[in-house]
Tab-separated table of C-alpha atoms and ligand atoms in Angstrom:
chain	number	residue	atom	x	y	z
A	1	UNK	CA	-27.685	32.908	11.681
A	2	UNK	CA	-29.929	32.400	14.761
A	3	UNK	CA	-30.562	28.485	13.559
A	4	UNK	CA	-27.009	27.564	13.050
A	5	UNK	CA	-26.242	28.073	16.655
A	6	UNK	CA	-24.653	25.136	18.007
A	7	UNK	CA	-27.052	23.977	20.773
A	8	UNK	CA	-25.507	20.686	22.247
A	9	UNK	CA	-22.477	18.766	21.824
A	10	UNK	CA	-22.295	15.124	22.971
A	11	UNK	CA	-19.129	13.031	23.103
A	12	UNK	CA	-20.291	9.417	22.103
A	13	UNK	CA	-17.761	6.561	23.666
A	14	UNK	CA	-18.401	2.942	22.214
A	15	UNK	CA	-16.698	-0.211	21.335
A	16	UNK	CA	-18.728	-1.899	18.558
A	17	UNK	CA	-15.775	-4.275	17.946
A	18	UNK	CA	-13.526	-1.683	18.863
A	19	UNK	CA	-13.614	1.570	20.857
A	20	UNK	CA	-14.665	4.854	19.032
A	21	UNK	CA	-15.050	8.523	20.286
A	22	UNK	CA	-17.528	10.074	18.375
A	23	UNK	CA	-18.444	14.022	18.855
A	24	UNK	CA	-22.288	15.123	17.743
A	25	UNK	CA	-23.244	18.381	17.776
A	26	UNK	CA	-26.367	19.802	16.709
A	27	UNK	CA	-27.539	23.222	15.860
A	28	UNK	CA	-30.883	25.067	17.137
A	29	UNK	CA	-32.624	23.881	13.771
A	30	UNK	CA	-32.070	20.851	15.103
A	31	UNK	CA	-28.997	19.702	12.077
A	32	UNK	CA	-26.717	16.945	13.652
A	33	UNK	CA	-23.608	16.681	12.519
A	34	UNK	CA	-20.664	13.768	13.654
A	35	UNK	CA	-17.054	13.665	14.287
A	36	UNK	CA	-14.296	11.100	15.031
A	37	UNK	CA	-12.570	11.900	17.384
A	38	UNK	CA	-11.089	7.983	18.337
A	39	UNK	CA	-7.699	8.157	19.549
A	40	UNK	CA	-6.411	4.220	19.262
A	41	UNK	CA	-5.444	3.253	22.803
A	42	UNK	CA	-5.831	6.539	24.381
A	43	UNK	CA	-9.702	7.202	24.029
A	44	UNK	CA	-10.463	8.788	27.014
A	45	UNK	CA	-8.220	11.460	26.981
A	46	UNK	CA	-10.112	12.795	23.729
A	47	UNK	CA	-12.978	12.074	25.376
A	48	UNK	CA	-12.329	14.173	28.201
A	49	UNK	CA	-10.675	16.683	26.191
A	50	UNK	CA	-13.725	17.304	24.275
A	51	UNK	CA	-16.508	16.661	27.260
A	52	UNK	CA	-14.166	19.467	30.072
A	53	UNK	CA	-12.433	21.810	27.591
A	54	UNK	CA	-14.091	21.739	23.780
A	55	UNK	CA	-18.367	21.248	24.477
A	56	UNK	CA	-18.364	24.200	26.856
A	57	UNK	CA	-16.785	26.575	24.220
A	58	UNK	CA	-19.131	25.441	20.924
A	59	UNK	CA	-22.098	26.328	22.446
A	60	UNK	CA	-23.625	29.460	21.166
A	61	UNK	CA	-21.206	29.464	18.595
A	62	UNK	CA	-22.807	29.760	15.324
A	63	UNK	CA	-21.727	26.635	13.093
A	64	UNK	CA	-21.303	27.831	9.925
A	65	UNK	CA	-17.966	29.872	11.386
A	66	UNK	CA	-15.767	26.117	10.359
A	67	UNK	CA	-12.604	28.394	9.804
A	68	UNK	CA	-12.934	30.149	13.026
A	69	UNK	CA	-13.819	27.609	15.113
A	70	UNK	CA	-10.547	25.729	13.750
A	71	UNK	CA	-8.390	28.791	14.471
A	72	UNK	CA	-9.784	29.245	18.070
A	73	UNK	CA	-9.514	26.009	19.115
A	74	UNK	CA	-5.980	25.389	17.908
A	75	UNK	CA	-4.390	28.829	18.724
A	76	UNK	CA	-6.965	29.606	21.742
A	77	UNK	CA	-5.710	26.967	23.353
A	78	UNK	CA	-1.972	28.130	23.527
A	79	UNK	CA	-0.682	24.562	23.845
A	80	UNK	CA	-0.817	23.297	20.023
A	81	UNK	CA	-0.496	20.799	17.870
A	82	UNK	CA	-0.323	16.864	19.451
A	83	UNK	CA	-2.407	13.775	18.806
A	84	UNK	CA	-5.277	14.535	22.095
A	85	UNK	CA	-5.700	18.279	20.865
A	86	UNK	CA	-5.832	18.057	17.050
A	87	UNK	CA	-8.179	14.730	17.372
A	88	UNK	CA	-10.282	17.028	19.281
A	89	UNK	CA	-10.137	19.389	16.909
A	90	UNK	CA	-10.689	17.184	13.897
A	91	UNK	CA	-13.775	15.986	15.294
A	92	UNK	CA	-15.043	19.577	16.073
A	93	UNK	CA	-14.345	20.603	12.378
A	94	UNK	CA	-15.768	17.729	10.562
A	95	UNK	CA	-19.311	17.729	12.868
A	96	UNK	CA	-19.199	21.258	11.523
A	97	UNK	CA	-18.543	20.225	8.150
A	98	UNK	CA	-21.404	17.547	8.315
A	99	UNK	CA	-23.988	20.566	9.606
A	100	UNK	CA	-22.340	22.857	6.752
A	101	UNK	CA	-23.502	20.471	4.011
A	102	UNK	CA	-26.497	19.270	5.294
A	103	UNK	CA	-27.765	22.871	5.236
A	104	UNK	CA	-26.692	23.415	2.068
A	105	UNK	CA	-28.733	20.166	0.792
A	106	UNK	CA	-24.809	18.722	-0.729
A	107	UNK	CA	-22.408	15.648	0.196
A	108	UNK	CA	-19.516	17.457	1.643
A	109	UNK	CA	-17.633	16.349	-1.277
A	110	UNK	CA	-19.595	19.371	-3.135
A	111	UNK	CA	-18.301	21.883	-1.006
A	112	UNK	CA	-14.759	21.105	-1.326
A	113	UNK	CA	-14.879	21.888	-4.960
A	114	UNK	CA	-16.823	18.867	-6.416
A	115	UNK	CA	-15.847	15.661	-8.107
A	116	UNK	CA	-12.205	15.083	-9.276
A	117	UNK	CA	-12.802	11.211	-10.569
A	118	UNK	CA	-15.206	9.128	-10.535
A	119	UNK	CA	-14.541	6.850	-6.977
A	120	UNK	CA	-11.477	6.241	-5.129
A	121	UNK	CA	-9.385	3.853	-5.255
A	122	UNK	CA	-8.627	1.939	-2.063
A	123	UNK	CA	-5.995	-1.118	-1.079
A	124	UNK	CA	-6.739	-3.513	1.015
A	125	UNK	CA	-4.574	-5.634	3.231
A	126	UNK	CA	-3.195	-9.394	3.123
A	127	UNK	CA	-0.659	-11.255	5.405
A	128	UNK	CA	0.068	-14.548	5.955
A	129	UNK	CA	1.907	-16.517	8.813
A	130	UNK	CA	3.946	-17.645	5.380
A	131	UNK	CA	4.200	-17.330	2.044
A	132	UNK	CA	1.472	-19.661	1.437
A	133	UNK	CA	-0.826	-18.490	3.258
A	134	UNK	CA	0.017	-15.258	2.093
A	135	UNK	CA	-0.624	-15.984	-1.524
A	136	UNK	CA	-3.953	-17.290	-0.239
A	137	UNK	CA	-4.690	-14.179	1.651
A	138	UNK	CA	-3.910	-11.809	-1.697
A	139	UNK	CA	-6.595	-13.701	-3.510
A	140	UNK	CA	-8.893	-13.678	-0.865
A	141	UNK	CA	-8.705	-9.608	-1.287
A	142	UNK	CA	-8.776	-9.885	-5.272
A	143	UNK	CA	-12.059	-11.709	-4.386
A	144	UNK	CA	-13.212	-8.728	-1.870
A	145	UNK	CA	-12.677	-6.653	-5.051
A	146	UNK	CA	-9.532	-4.961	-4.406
A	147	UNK	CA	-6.960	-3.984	-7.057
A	148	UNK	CA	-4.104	-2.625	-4.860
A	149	UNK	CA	-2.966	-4.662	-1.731
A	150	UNK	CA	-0.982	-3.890	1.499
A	151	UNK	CA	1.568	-7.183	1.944
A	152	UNK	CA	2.648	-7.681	5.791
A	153	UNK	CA	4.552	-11.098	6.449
A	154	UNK	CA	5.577	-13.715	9.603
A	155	UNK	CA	9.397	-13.484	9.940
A	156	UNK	CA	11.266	-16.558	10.871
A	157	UNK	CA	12.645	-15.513	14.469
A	158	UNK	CA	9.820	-13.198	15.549
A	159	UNK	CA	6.780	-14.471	17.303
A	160	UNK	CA	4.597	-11.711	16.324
A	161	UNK	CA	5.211	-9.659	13.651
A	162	UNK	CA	2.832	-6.517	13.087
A	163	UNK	CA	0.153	-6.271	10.419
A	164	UNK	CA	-0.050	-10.386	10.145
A	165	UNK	CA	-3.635	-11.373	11.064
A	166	UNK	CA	-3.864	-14.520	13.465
A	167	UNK	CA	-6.223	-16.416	12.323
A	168	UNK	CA	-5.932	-17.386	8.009
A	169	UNK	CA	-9.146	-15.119	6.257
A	170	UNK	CA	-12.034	-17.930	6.294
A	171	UNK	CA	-14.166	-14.927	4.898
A	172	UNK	CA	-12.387	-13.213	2.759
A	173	UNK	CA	-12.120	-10.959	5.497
A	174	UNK	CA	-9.028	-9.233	6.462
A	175	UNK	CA	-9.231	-9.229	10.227
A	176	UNK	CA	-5.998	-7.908	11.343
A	177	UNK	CA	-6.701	-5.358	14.577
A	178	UNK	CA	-3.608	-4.572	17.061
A	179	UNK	CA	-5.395	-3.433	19.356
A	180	UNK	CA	-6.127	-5.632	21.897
A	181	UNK	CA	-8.520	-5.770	24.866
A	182	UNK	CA	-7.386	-6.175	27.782
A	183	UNK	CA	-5.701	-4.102	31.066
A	184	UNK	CA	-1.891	-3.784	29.895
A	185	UNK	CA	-0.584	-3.700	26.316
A	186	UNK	CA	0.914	-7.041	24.857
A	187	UNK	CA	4.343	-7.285	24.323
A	188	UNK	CA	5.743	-8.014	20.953
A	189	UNK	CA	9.008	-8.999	19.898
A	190	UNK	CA	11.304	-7.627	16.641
A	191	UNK	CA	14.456	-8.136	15.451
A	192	UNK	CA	15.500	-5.823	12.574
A	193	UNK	CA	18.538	-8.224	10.865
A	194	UNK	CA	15.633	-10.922	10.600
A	195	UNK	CA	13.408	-8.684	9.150
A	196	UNK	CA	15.561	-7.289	6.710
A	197	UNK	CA	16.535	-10.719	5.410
A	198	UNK	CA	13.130	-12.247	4.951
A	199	UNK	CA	11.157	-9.362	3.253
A	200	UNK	CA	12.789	-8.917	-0.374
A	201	UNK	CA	12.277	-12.547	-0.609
A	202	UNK	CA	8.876	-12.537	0.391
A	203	UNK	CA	8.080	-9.891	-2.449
A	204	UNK	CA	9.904	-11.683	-4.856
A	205	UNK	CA	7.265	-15.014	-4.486
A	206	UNK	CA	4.608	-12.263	-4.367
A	207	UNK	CA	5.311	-10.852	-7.747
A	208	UNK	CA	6.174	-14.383	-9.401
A	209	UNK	CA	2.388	-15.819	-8.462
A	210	UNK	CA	0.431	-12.212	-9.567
A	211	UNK	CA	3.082	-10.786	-12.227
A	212	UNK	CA	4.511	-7.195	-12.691
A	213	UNK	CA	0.961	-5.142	-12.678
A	214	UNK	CA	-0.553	-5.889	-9.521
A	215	UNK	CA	0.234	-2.594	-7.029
A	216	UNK	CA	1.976	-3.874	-4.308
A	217	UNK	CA	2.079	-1.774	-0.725
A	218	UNK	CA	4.308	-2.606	2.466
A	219	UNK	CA	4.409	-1.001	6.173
A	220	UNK	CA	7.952	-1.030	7.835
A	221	UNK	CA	5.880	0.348	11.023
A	222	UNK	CA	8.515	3.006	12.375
A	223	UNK	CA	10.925	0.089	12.961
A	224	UNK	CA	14.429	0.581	11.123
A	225	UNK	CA	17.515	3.488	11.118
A	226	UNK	CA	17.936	5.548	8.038
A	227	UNK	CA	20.605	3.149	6.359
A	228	UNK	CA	18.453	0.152	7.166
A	229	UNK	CA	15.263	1.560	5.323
A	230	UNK	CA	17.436	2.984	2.329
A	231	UNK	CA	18.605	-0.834	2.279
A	232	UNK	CA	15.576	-2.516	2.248
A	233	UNK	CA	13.717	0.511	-0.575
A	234	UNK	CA	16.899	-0.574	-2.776
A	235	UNK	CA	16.434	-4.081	-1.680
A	236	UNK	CA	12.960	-3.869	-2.718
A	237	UNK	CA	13.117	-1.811	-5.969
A	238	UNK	CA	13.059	-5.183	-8.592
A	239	UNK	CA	9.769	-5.709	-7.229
A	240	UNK	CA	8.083	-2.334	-7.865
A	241	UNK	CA	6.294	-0.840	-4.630
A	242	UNK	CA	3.663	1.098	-4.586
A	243	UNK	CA	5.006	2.252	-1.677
A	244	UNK	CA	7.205	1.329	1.350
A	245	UNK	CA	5.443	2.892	4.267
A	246	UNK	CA	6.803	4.223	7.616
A	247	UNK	CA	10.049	3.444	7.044
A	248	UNK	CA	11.526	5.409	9.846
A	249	UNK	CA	10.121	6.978	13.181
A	250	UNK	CA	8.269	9.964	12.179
A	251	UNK	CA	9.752	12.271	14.643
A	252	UNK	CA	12.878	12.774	12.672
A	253	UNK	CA	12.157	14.272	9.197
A	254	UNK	CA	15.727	14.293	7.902
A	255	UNK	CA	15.936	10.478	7.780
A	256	UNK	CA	14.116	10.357	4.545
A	257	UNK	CA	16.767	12.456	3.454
A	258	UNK	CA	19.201	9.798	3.336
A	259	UNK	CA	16.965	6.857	2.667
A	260	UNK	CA	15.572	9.165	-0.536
A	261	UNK	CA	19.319	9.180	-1.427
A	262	UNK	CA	19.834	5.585	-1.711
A	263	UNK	CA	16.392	4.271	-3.286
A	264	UNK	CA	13.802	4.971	-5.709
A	265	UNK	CA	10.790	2.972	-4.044
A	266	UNK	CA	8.343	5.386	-3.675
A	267	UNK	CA	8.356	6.341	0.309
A	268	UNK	CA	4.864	7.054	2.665
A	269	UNK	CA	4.721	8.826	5.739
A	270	UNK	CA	2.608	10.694	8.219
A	271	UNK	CA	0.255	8.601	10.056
A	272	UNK	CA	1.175	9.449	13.577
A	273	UNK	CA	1.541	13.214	12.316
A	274	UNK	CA	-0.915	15.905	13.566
A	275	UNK	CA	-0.289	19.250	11.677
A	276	UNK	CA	1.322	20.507	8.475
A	277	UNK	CA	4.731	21.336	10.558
A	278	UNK	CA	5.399	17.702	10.963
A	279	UNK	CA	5.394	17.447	6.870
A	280	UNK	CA	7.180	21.254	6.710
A	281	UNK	CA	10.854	19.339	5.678
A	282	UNK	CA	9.818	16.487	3.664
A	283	UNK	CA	7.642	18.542	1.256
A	284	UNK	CA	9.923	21.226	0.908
A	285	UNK	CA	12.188	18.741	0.177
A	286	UNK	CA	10.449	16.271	-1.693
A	287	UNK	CA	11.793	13.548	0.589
A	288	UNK	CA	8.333	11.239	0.196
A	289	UNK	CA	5.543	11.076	-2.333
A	290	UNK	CA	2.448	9.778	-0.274
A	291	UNK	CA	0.790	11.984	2.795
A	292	UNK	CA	-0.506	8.974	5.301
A	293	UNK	CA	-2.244	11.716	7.366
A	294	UNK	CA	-5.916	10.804	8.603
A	295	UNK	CA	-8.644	13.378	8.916
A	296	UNK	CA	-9.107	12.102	12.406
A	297	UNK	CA	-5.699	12.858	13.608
A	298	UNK	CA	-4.405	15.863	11.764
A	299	UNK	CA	-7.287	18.388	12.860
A	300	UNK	CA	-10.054	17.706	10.155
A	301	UNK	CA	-10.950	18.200	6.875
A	302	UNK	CA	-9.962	21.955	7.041
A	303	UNK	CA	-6.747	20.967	8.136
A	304	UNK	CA	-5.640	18.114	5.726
A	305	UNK	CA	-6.649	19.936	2.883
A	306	UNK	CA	-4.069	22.541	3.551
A	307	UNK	CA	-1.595	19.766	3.789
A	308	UNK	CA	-2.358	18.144	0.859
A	309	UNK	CA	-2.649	21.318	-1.371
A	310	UNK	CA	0.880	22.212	0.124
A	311	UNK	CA	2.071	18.750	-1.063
A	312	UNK	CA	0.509	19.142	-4.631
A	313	UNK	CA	3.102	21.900	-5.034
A	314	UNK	CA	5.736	18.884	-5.569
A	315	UNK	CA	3.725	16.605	-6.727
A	316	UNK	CA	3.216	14.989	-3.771
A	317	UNK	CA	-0.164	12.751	-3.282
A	318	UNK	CA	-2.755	11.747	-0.404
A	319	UNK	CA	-2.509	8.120	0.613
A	320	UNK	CA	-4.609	8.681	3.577
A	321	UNK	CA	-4.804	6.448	6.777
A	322	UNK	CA	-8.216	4.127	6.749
A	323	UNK	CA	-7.375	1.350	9.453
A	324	UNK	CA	-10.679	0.023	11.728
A	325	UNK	CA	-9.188	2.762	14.018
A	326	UNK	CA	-10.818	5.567	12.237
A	327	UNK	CA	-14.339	5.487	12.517
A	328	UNK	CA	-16.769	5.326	9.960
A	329	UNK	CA	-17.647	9.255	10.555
A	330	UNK	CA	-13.527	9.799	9.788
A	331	UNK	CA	-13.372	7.062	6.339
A	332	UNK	CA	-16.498	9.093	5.479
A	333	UNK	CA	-14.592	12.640	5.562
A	334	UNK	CA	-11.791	11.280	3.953
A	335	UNK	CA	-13.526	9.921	1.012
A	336	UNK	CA	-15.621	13.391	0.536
A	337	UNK	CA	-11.617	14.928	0.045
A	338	UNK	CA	-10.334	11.689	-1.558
A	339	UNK	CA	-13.089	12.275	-4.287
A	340	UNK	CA	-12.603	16.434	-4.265
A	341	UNK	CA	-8.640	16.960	-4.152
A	342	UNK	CA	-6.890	16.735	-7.289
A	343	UNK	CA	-3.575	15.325	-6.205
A	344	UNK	CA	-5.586	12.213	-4.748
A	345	UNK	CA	-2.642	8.886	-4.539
A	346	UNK	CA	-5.331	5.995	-2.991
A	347	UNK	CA	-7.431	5.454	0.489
A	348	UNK	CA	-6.607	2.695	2.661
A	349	UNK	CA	-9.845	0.257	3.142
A	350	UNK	CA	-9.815	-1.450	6.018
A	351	UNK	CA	-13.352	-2.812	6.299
A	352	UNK	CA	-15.351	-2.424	9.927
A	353	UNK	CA	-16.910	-5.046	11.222
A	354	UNK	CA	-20.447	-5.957	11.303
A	355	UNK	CA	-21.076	-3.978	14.752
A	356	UNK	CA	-19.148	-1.435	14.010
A	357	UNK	CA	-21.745	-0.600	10.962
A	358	UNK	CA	-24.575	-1.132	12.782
A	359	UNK	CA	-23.844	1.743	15.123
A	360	UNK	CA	-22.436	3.692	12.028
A	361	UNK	CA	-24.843	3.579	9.401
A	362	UNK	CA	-22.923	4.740	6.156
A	363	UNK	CA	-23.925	5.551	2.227
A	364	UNK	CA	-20.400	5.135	1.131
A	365	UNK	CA	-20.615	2.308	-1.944
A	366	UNK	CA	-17.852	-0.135	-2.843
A	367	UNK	CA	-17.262	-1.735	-6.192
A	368	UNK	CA	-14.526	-2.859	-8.339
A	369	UNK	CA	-11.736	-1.613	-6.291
A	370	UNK	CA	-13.050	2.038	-5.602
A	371	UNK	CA	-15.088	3.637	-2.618
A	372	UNK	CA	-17.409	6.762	-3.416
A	373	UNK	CA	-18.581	8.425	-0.468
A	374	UNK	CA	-22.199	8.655	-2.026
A	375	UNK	CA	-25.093	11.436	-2.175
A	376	UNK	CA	-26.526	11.900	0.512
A	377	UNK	CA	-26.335	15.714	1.677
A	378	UNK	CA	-23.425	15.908	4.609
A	379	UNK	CA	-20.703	13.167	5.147
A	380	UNK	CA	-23.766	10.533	5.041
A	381	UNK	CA	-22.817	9.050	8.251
A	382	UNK	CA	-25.740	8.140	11.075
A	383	UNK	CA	-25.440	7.374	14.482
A	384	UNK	CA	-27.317	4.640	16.531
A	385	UNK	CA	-27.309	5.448	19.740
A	386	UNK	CA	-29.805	2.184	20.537
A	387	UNK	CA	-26.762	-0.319	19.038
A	388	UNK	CA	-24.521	1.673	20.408
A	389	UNK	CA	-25.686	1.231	23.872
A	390	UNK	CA	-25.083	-2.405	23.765
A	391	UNK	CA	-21.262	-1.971	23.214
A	392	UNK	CA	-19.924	0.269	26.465
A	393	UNK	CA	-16.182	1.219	26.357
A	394	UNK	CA	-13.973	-1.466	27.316
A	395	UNK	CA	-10.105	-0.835	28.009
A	396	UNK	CA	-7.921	-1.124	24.782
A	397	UNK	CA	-4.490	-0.953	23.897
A	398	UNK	CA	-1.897	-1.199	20.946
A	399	UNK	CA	1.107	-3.410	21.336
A	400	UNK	CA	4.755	-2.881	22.116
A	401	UNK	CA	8.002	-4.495	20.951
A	402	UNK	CA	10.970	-5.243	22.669
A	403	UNK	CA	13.963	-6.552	21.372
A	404	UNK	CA	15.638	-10.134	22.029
A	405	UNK	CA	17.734	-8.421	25.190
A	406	UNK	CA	14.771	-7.078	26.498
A	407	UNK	CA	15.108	-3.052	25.047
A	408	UNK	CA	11.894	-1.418	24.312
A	409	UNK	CA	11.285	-0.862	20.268
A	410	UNK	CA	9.218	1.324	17.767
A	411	UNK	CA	5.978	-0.787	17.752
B	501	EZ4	O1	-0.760	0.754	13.444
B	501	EZ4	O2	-3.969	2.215	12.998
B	501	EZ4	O3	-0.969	1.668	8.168
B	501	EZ4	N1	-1.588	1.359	9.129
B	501	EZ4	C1	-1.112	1.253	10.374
B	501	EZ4	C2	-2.110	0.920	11.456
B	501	EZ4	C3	-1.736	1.530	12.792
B	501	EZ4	C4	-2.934	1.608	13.688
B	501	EZ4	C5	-2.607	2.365	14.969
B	501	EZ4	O4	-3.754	2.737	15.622
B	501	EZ4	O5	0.053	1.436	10.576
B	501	EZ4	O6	-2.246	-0.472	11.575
B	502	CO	CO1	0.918	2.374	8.838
């Protein structure tokens, strides 16, 4: 199809707010579609990834070929799998996607095999430097409309704890970001004892101010052993999770063996993952019930949906990743396969900020507690390359922890 042919391919770096790769490609008829390619922390690398060793090999290709581009660029490469490569990737596939739909005259969402409900539900976040201000940050979300909510809390003994926003929501806004600005990473301190003794309590205040219904998420961040995480689920069971999220490093997939052995709180896992491997035991296994894969970072829309329809075999759901890291051209895919797969769990909704969607222009909609990715044919994503040149790349990185004694931690 001579007017599919991929003609250019532009990797887009900004920092509306925040630093975003974005990959546009556009085909000899002269159909753009975008990709997110943002790598939190790491940008350039995806950047350059894309600009030296992707861009030269789309063009001529024609676009349509989505399953063979996929397969070329992960297997053609010979080194697979990773967060640099399948970002690359990801961004590759859903550009394609984007051109796909457009042509066809559909939102993507069509394509996948149409509606499965009517919007998606999302959960926002809350913290609070205590429980106070916590309480006060839960409303603050039930005011923003949402119906499920993400609960991160100060600990008495750690200076800063991850997921607790600064400055108390004036807004209504949930402004949490971890990654900072600057030319070396902050450090951050943890200690897993205090932790551990704090949190259960913390949940308990939660569910006596907003009663048994309200759904009720947390993120242990990669920080605790095996027996420490199955303490803390069973710790946390009277107060009804949603889910308990990151419990353990992702490397290791048998730890969720033993924490599944101890606890009932339903577990989440798989943000940092890139590929279906990293999910091949705890499926199999049924060692977790939510997949916290993005489209951004596990190789696109063709590549989640494999994942996901391999975890609907056990009854497994998608609780995909939506923090400010993923652009609005990755929240957009996700909600197109939110809205299409039937074993859809919820989408986490972590709203951009106001520059961020003035580069991104978006046709998603938001109301009472669900997203819908709207009509518009493609993933209904624009780019403005006139806002966008006001906000040039600016170094970024994520935190780190150490311990009391000085020893490096999962961040
Ligand atoms: O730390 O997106 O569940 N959400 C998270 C996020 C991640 C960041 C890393 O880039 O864990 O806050
Ligand atoms: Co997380």
């Amino acid at each position: 199809m001579a007017g599919t042919t991929i003609r250019s391919a532009e990797v887009l770096v900004a920092s509306p707010g925040r630093n975003f790769v974005t990959l546009r490609v556009m085909t000899e008829d002269g159909v753009v579609g975008l990709g997110d390619a943002t790598l939190n922390g790491r940008e350039l690398a995806v950047a350059s990834y894309l600009t030296d060793h992707v861009v030269p090999l789309l063009l001529g290709r024609d676009a349509h070929r989505i399953e063979d581009t996929w397969q070329f660029l992960y297997r053609g490469a010979y080194w697979r799998r990773g967060p640099v490569t399948m970002a690359a990737i990801a961004a590759v596939d859903v550009a394609l996607w984007d051109i796909k739909a457009k042509v066809a005259g559909l939102p993507l969402y069509q394509l996948l095999g149409g509606a499965s409900r009517t919007g998606v539900m999302a959960y926002g976040h809350a913290s609070g430097r205590d429980v106070p201000e916590l309480l006060d940050s839960i409303r603050a979300q039930q005011a923003e409309g949402f119906r499920s909510i993400r609960v991160q809390t100060s600990v008495p003994g750690i200076d800063k704890v991850y997921g607790v926003a600064a400055q108390p929501s004036t807004s209504g806004r949930y402004d949490y970001e971890p990654a900072q600005r600057a030319p070396l990473p902050a450090e951050e301190d943890w200690d897993t004892s205090a932790y551990l003794r704090h949190v259960p309590g913390v949940f308990e205040a939660v569910r006596n101010e907003f009663g048994p219904a309200l759904p009720l998420l947390h993120d242990a961040h990669h920080r605790l052993t095996p027996i420490q995480a199955a303490r803390l689920g069973r710790a946390l069971e009277p107060y009804d999770l949603f889910w308990l999220e990151d419990c353990t490093p992702g490397e290791n997939q048998d730890a969720l063996r033993l924490v599944r052995q101890h606890t009932t709180t339903p577990l989440a896992i798989g943000e940092v993952f890139t590929t279906v491997w990293d999910y091949q035991t705890l499926v199999r296994e049924q060692l977790f019930d939510y997949v916290r894969s993005s489209v951004t970072h596990a190789g696109g829309v063709t590549a989640l949906r494999r994942i996901v329809d391999y975890a609907a075999q056990y009854q497994i759901k998608s609780g995909f990743h939506g923090p400010t890291d993923i652009s609005p051209v990755g929240m957009a895919a996700a909600l197109h396969l939110d809205l299409a797969v039937h074993n859809f769990g919820i989408q986490e909704y972590m709203q951009h900020s106001a520059a961020t969607d003035e580069v991104f222009r978006q046709t998603f909609t938001w109301a009472d507690g669900h997203l819908h990715p709207g009509e518009e044919p493609g993933i209904g994503v624009t780019y403005d390359d006139d806002a966008a040149a006001h906000h040039p790349y600016q170094a970024a990185y994520l935190p780190f922890n150490r311990l009391k004694d000085g020893t490096v931690h999962d961040w």
